[in-house]
mmCIF file of N, CA and C in Angstrom:
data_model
loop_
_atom_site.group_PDB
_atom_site.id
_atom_site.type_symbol
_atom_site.label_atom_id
_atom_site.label_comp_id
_atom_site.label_asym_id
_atom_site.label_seq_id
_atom_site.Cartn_x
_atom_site.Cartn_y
_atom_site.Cartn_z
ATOM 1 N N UNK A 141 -10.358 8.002 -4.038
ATOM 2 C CA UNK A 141 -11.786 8.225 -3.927
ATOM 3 C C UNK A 141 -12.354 7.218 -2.928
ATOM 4 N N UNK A 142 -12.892 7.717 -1.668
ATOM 5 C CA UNK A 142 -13.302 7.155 -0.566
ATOM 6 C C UNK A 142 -15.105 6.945 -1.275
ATOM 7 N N UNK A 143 -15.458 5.497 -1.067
ATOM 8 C CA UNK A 143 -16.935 5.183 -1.881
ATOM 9 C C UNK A 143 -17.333 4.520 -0.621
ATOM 10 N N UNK A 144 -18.388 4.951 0.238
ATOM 11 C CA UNK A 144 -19.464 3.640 0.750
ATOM 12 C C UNK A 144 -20.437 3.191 -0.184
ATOM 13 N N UNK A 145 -20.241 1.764 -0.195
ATOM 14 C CA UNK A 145 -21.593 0.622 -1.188
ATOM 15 C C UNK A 145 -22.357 0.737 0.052
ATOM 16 N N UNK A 146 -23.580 0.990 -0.871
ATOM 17 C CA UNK A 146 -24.735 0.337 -0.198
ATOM 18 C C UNK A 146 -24.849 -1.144 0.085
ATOM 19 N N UNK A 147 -25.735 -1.228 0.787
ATOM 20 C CA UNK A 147 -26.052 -2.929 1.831
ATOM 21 C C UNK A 147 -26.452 -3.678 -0.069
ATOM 22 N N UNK A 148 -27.020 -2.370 -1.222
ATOM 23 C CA UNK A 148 -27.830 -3.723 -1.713
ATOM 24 C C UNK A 148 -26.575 -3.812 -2.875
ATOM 25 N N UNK A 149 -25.750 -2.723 -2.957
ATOM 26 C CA UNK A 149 -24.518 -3.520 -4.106
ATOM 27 C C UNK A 149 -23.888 -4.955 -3.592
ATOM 28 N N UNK A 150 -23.473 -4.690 -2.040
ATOM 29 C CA UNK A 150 -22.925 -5.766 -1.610
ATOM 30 C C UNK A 150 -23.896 -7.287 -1.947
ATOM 31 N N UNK A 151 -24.982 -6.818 -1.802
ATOM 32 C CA UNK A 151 -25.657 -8.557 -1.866
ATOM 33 C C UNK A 151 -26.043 -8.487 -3.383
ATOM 34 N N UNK A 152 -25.950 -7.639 -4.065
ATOM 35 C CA UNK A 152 -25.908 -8.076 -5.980
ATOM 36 C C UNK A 152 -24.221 -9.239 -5.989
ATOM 37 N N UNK A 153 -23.544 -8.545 -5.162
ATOM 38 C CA UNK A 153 -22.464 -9.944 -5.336
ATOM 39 C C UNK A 153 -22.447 -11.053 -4.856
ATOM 40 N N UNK A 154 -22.933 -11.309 -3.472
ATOM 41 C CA UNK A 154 -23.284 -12.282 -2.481
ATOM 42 C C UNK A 154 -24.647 -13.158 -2.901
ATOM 43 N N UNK A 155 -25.407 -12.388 -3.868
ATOM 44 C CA UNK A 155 -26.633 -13.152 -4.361
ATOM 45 C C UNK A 155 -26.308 -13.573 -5.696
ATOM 46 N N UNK A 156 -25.660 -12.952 -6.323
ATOM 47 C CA UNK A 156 -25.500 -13.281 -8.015
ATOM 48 C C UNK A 156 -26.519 -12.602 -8.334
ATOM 49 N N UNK A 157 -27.372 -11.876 -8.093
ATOM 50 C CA UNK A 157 -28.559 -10.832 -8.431
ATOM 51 C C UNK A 157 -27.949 -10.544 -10.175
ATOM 52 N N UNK A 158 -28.837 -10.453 -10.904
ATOM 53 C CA UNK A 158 -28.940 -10.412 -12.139
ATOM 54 C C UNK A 158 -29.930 -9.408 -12.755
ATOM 55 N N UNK A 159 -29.530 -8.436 -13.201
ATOM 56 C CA UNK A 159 -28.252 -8.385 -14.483
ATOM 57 C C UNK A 159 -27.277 -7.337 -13.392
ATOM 58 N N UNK A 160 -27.778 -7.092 -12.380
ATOM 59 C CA UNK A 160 -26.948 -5.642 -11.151
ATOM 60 C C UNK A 160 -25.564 -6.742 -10.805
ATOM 61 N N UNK A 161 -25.000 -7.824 -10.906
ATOM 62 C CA UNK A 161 -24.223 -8.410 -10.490
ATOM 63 C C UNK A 161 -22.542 -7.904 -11.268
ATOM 64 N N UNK A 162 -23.251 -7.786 -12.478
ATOM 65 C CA UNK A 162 -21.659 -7.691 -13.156
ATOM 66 C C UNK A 162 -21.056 -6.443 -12.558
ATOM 67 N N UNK A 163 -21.782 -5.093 -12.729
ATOM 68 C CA UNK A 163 -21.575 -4.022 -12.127
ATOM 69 C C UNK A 163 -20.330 -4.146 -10.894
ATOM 70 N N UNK A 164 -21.700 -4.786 -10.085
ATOM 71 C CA UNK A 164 -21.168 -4.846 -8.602
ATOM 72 C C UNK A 164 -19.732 -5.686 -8.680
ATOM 73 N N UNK A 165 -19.801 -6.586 -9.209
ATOM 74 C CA UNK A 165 -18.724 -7.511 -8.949
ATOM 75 C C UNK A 165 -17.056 -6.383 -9.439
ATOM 76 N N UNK A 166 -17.289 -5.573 -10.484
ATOM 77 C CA UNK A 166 -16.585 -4.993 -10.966
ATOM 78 C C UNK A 166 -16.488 -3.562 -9.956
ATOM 79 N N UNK A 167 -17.375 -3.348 -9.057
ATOM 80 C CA UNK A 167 -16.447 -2.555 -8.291
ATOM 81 C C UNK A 167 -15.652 -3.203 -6.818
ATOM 82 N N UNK A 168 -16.123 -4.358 -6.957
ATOM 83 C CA UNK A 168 -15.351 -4.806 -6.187
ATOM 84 C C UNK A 168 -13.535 -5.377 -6.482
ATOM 85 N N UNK A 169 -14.095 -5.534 -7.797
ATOM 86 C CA UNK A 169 -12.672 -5.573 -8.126
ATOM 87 C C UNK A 169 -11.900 -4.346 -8.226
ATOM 88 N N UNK A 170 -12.805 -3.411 -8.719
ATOM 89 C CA UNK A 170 -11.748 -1.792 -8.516
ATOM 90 C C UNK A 170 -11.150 -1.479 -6.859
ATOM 91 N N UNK A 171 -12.342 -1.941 -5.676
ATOM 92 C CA UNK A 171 -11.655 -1.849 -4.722
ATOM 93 C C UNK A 171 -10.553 -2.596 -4.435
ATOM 94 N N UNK A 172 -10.582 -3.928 -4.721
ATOM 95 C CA UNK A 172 -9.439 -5.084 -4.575
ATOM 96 C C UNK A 172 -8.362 -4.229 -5.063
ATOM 97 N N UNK A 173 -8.098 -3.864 -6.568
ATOM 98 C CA UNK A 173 -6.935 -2.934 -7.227
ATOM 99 C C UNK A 173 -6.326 -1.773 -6.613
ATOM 100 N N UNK A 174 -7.378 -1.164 -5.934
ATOM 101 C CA UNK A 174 -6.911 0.086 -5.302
ATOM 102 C C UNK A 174 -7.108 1.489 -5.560
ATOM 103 N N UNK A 175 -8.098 1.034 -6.959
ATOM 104 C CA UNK A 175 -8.947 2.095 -7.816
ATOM 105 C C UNK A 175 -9.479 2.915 -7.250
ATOM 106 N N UNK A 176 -10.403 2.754 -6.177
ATOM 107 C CA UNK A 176 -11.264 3.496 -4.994
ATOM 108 C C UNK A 176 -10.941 2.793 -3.809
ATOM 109 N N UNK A 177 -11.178 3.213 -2.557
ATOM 110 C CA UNK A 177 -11.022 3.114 -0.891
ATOM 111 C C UNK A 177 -12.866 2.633 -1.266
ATOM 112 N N UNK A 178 -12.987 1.250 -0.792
ATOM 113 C CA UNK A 178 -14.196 1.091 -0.401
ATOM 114 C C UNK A 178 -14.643 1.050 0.845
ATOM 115 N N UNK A 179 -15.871 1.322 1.353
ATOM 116 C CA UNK A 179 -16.084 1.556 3.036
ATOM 117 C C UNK A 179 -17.814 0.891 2.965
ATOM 118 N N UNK A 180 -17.680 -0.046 3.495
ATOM 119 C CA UNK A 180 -19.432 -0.745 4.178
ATOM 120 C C UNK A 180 -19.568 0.013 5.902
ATOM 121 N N UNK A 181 -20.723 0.757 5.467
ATOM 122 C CA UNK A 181 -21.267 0.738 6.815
ATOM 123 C C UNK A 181 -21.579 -0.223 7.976
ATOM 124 N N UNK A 182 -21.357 -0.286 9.290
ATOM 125 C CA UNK A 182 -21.069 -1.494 9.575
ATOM 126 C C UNK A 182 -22.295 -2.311 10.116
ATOM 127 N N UNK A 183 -23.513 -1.358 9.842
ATOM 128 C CA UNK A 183 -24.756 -2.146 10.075
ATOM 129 C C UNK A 183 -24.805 -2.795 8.464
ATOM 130 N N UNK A 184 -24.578 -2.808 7.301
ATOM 131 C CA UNK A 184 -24.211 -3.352 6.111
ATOM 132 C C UNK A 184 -23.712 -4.894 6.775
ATOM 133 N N UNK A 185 -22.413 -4.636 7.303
ATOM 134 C CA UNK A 185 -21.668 -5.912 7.761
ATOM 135 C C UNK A 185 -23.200 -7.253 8.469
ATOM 136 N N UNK A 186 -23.242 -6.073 9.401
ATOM 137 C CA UNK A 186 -24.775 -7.098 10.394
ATOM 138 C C UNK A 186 -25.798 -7.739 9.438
ATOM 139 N N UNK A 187 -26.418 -6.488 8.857
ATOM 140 C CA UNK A 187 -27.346 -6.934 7.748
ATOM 141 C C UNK A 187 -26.686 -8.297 7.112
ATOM 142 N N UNK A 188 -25.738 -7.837 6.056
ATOM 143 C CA UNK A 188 -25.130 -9.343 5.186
ATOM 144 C C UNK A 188 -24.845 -10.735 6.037
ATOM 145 N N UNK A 189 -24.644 -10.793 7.048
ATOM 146 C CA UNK A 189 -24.571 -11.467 7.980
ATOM 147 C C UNK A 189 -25.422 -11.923 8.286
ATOM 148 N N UNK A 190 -26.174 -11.807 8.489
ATOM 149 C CA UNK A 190 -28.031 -11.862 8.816
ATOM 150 C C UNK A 190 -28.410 -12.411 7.204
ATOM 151 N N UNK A 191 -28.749 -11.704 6.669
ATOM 152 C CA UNK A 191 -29.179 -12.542 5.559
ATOM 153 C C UNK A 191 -28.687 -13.677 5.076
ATOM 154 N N UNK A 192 -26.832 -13.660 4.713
ATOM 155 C CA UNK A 192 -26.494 -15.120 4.576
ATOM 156 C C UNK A 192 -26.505 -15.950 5.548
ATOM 157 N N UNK A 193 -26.911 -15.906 6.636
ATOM 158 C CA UNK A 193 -26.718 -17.161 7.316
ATOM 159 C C UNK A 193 -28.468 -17.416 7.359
ATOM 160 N N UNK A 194 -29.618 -16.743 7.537
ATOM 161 C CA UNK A 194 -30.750 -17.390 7.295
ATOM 162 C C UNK A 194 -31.026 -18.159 6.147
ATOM 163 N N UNK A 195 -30.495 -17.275 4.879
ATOM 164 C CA UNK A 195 -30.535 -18.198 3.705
ATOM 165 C C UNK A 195 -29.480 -18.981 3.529
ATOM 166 N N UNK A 196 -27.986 -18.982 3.666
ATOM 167 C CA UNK A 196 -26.767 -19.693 3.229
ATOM 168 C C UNK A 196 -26.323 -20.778 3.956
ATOM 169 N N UNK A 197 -26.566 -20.263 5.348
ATOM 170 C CA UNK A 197 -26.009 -20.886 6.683
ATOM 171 C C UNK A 197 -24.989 -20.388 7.624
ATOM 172 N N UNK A 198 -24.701 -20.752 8.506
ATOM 173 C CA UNK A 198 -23.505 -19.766 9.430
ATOM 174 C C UNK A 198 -22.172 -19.789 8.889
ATOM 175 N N UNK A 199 -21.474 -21.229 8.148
ATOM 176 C CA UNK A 199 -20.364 -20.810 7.612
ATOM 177 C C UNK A 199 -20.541 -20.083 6.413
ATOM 178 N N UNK A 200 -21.300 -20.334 5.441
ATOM 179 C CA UNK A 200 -21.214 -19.515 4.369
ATOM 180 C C UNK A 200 -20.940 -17.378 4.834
ATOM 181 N N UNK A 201 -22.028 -17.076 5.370
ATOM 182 C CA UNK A 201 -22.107 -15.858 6.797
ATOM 183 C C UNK A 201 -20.965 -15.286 6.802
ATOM 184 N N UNK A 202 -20.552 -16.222 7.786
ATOM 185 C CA UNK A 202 -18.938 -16.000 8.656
ATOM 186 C C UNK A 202 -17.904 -15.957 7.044
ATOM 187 N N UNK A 203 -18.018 -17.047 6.278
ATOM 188 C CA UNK A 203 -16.584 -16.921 4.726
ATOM 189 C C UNK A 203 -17.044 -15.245 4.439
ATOM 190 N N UNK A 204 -18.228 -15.425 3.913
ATOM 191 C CA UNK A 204 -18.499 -13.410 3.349
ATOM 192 C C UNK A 204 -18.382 -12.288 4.363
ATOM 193 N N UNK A 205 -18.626 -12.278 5.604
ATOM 194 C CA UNK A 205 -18.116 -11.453 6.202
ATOM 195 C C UNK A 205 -16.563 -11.113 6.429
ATOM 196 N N UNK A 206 -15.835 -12.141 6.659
ATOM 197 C CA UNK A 206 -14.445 -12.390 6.548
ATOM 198 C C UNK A 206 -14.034 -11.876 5.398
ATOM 199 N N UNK A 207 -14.610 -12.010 4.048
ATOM 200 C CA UNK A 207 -14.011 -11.673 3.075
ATOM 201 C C UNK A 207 -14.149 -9.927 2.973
ATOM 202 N N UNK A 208 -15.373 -9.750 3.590
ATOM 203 C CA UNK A 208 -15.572 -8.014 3.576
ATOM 204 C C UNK A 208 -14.755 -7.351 4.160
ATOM 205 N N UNK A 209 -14.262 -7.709 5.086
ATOM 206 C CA UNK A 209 -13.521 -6.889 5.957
ATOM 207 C C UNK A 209 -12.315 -6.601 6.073
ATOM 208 N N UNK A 210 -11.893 -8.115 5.107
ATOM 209 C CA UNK A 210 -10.717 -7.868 4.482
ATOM 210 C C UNK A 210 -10.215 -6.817 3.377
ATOM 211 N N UNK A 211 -11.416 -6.423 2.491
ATOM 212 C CA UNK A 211 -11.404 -5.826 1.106
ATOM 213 C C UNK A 211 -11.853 -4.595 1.890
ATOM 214 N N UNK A 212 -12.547 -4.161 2.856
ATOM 215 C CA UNK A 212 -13.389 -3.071 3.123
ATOM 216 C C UNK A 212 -12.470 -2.219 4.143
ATOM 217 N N UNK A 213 -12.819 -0.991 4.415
ATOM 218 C CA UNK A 213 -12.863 -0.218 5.412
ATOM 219 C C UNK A 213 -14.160 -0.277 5.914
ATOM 220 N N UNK A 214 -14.819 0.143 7.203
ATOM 221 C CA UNK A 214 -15.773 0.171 7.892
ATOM 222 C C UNK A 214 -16.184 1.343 8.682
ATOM 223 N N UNK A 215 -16.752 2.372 8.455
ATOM 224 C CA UNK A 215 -17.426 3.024 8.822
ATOM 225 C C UNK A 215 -18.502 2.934 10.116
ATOM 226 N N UNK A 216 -17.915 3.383 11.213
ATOM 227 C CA UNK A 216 -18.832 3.562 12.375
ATOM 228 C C UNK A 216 -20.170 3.753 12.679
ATOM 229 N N UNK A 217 -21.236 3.001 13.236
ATOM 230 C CA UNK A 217 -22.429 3.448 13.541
ATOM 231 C C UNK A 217 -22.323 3.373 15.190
ATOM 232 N N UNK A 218 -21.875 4.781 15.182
ATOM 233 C CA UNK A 218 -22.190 5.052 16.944
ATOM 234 C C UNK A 218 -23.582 6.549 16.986
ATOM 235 N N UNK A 219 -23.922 6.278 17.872
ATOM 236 C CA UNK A 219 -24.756 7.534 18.879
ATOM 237 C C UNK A 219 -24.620 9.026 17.942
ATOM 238 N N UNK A 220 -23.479 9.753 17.721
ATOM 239 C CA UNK A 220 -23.715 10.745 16.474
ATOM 240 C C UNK A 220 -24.365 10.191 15.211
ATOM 241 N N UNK A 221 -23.812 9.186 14.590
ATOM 242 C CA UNK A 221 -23.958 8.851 13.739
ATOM 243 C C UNK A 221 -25.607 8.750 13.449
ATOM 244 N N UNK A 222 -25.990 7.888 14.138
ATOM 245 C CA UNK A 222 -27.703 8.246 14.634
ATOM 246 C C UNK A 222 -28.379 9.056 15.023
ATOM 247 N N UNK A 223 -27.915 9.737 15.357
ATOM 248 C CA UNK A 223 -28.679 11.526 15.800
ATOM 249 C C UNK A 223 -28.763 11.984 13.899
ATOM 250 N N UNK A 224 -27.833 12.369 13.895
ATOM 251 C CA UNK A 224 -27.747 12.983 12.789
ATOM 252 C C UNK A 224 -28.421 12.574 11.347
ATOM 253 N N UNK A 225 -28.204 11.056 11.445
ATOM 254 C CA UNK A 225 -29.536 10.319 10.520
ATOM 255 C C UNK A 225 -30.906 10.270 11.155
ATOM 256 N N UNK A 226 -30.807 10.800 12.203
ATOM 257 C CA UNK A 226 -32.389 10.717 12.526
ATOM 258 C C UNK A 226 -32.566 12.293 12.298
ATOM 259 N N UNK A 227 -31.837 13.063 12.329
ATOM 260 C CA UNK A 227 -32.215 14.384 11.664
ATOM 261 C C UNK A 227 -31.922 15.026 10.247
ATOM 262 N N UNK A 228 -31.793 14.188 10.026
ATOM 263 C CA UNK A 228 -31.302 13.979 8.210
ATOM 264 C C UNK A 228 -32.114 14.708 7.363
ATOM 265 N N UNK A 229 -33.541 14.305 7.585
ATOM 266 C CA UNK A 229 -34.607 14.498 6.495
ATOM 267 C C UNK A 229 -34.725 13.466 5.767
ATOM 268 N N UNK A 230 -34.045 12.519 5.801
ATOM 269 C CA UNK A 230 -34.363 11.059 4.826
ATOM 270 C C UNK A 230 -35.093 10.371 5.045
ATOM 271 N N UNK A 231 -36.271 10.022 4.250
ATOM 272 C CA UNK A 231 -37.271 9.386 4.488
ATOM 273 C C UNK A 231 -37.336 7.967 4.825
ATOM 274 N N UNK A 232 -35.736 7.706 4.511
ATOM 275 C CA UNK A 232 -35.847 6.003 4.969
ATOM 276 C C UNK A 232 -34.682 6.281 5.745
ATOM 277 N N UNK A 233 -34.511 5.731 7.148
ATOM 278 C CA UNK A 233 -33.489 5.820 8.063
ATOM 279 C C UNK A 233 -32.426 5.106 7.857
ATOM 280 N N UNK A 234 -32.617 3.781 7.108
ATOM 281 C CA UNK A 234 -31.188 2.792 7.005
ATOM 282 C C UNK A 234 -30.865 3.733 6.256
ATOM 283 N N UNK A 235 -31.198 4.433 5.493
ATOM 284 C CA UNK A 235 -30.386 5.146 4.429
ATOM 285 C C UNK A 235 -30.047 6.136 5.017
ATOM 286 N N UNK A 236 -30.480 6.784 5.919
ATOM 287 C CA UNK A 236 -30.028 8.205 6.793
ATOM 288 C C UNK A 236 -28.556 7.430 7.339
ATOM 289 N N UNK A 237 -29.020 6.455 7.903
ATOM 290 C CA UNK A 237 -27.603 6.015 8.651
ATOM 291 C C UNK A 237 -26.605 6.031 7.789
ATOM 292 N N UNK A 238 -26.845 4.985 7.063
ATOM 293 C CA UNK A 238 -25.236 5.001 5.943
ATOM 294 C C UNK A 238 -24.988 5.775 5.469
ATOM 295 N N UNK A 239 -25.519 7.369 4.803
ATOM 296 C CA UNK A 239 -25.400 8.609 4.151
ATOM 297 C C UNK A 239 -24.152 9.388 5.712
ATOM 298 N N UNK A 240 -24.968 9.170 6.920
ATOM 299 C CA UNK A 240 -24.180 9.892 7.950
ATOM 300 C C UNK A 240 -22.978 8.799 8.504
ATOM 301 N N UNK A 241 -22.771 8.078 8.313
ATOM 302 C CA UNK A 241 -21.354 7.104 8.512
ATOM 303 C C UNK A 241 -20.582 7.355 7.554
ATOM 304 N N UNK A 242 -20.993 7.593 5.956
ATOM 305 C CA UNK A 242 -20.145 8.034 5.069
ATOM 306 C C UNK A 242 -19.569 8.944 5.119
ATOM 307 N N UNK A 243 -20.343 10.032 5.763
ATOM 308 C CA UNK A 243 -19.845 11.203 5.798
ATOM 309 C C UNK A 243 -19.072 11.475 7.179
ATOM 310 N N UNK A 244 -19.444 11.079 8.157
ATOM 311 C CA UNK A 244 -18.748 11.214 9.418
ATOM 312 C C UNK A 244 -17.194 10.575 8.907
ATOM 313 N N UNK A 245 -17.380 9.404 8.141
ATOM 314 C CA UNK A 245 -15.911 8.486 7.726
ATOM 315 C C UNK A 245 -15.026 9.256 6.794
ATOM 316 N N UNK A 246 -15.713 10.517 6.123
ATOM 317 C CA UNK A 246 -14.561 11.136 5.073
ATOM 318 C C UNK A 246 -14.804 10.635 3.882
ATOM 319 N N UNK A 247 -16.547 9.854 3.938
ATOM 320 C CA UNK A 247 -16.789 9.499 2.341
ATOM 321 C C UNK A 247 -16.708 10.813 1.204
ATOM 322 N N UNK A 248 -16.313 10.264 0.031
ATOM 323 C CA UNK A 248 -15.998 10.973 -1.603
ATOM 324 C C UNK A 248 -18.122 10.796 -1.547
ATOM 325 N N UNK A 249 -18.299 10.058 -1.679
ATOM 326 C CA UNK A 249 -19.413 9.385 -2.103
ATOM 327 C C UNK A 249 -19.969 7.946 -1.876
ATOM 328 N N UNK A 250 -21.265 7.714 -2.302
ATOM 329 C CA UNK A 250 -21.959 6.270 -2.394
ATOM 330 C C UNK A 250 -22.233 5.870 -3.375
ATOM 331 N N UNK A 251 -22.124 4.909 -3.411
ATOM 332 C CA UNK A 251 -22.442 3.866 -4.943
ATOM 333 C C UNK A 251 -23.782 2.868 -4.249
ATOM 334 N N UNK A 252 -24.868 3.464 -4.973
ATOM 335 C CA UNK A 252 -26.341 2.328 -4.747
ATOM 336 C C UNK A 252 -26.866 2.261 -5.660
ATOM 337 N N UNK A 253 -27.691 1.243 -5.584
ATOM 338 C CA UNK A 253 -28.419 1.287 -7.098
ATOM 339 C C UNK A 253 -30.139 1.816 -7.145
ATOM 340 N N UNK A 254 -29.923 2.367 -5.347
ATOM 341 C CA UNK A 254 -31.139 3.480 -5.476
ATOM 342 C C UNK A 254 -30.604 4.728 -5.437
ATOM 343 N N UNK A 255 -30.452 5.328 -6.269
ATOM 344 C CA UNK A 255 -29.980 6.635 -5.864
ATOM 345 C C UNK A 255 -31.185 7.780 -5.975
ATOM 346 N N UNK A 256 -32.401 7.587 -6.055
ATOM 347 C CA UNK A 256 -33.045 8.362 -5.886
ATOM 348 C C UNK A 256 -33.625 8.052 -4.422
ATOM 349 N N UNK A 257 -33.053 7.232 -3.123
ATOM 350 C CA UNK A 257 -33.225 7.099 -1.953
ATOM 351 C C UNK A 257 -32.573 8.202 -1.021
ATOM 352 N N UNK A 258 -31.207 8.640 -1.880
ATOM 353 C CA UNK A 258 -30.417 9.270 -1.298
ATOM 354 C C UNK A 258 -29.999 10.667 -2.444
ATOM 355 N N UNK A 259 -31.221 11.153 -2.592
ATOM 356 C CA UNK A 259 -31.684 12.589 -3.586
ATOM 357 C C UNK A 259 -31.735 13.678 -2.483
ATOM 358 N N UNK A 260 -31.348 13.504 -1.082
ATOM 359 C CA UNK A 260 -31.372 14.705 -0.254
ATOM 360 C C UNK A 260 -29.748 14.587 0.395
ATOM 361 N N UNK A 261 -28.681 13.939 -0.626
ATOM 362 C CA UNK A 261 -27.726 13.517 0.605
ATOM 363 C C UNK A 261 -26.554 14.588 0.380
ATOM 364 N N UNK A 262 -25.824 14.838 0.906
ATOM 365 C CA UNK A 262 -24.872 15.732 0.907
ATOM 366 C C UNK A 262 -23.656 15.631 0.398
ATOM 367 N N UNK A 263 -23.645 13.777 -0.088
ATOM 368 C CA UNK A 263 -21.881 13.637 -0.403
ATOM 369 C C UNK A 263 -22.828 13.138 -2.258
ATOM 370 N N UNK A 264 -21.632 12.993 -2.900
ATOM 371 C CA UNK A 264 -22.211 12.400 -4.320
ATOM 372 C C UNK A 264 -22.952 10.962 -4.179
ATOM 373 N N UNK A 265 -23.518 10.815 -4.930
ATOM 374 C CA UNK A 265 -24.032 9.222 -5.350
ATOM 375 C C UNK A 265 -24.154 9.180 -6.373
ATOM 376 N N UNK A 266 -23.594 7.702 -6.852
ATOM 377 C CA UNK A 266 -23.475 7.082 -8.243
ATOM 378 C C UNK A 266 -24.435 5.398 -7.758
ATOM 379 N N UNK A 267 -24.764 5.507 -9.288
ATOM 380 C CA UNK A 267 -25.339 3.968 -9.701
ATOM 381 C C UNK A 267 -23.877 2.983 -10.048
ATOM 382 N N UNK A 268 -24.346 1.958 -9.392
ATOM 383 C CA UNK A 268 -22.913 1.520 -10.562
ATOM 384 C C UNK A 268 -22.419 1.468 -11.989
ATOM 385 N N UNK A 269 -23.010 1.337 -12.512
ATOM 386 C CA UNK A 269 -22.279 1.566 -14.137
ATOM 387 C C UNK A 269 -21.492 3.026 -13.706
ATOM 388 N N UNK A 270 -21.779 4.280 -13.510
ATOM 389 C CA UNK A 270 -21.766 5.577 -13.399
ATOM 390 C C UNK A 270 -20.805 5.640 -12.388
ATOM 391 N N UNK A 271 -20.346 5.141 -11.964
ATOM 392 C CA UNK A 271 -19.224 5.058 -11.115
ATOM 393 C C UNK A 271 -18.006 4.298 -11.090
ATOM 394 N N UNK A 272 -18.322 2.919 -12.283
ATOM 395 C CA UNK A 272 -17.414 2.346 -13.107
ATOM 396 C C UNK A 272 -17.051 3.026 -14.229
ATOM 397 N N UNK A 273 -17.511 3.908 -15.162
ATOM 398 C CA UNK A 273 -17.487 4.951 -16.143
ATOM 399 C C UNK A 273 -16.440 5.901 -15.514
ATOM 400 N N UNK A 274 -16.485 6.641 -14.465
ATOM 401 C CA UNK A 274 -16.051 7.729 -13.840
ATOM 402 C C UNK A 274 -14.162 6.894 -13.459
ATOM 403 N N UNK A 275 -14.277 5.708 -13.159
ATOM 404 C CA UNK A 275 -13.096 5.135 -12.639
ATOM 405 C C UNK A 275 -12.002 4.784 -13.808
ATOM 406 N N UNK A 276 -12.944 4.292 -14.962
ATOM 407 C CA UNK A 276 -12.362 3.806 -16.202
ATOM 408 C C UNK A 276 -12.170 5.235 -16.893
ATOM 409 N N UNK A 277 -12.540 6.408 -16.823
ATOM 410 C CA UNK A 277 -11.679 7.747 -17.334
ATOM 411 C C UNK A 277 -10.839 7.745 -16.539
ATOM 412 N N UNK A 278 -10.685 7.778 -15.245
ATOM 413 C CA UNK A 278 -9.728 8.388 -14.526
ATOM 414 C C UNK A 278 -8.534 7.006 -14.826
ATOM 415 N N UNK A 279 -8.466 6.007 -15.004
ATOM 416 C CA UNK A 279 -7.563 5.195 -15.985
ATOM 417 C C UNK A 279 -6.960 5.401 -17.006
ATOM 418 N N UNK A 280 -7.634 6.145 -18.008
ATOM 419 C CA UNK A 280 -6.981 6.657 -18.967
ATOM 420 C C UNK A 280 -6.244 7.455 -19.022
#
């Protein structure tokens, strides 16, 4: 199961965001295992990057990006990719983008913890609990 996280699961782990942290942290460990193919869009990558180093600093930045890319696949934001989120119908464009990188990439689905952002999207979306639920049957 190919999953793009949204930009804000990734920083429930990178922030310790509370109570959305345990979730998150736990699909990151399903990706580590091999449970799901995880995929960050790679304006995700920029974004997290950007945020930890205004708030963290540049090495902190550079350790979490390093660590993403290691655990992640990455999903393209080229020129289709943007057409097509700009003709999406999605009312918020970062979200057009990552909905059309997922899907251009061969995403199963997205895991956000808005999923009523992405109520017009074409591949599945799960909250996290609801997508840790779905992983822990398919375990059994």
């Amino acid at each position: 199961m190919r999953i793009l996280f949204d930009t804000n699961v990734v920083l429930d782990v990178f922030l310790n965001r509370d109570p959305f942290v345990e979730f998150a942290a736990h699909l990151f460990e399903a990706n580590a295992r091999g449970d799901l193919e995880g995929i960050l869009g790679a304006t995700t990558v920029t974004t997290i990057y950007y945020l930890l180093d205004s708030n963290r600093g540049n090495a902190v930045a550079r350790e979490k990006v390093e660590a993403l890319l290691r655990l992640f696949d990455v999903a393209a934001v080229n020129r289709q990719v943007l057409v097509q989120a700009a003709e999406s119908g999605f009312a918020d464009y970062e979200d057009a983008v990552l909905h059309s990188a997922a899907r251009t990439t061969g995403a199963d689905g997205i895991v956000t913890r808005n999923t009523a952002d992405f109520s017009t999207a074409a591949l599945a979306v799960y909250a996290p609990a609801e997508l840790l639920t779905i992983l822990d049957d398919r375990r059994d």
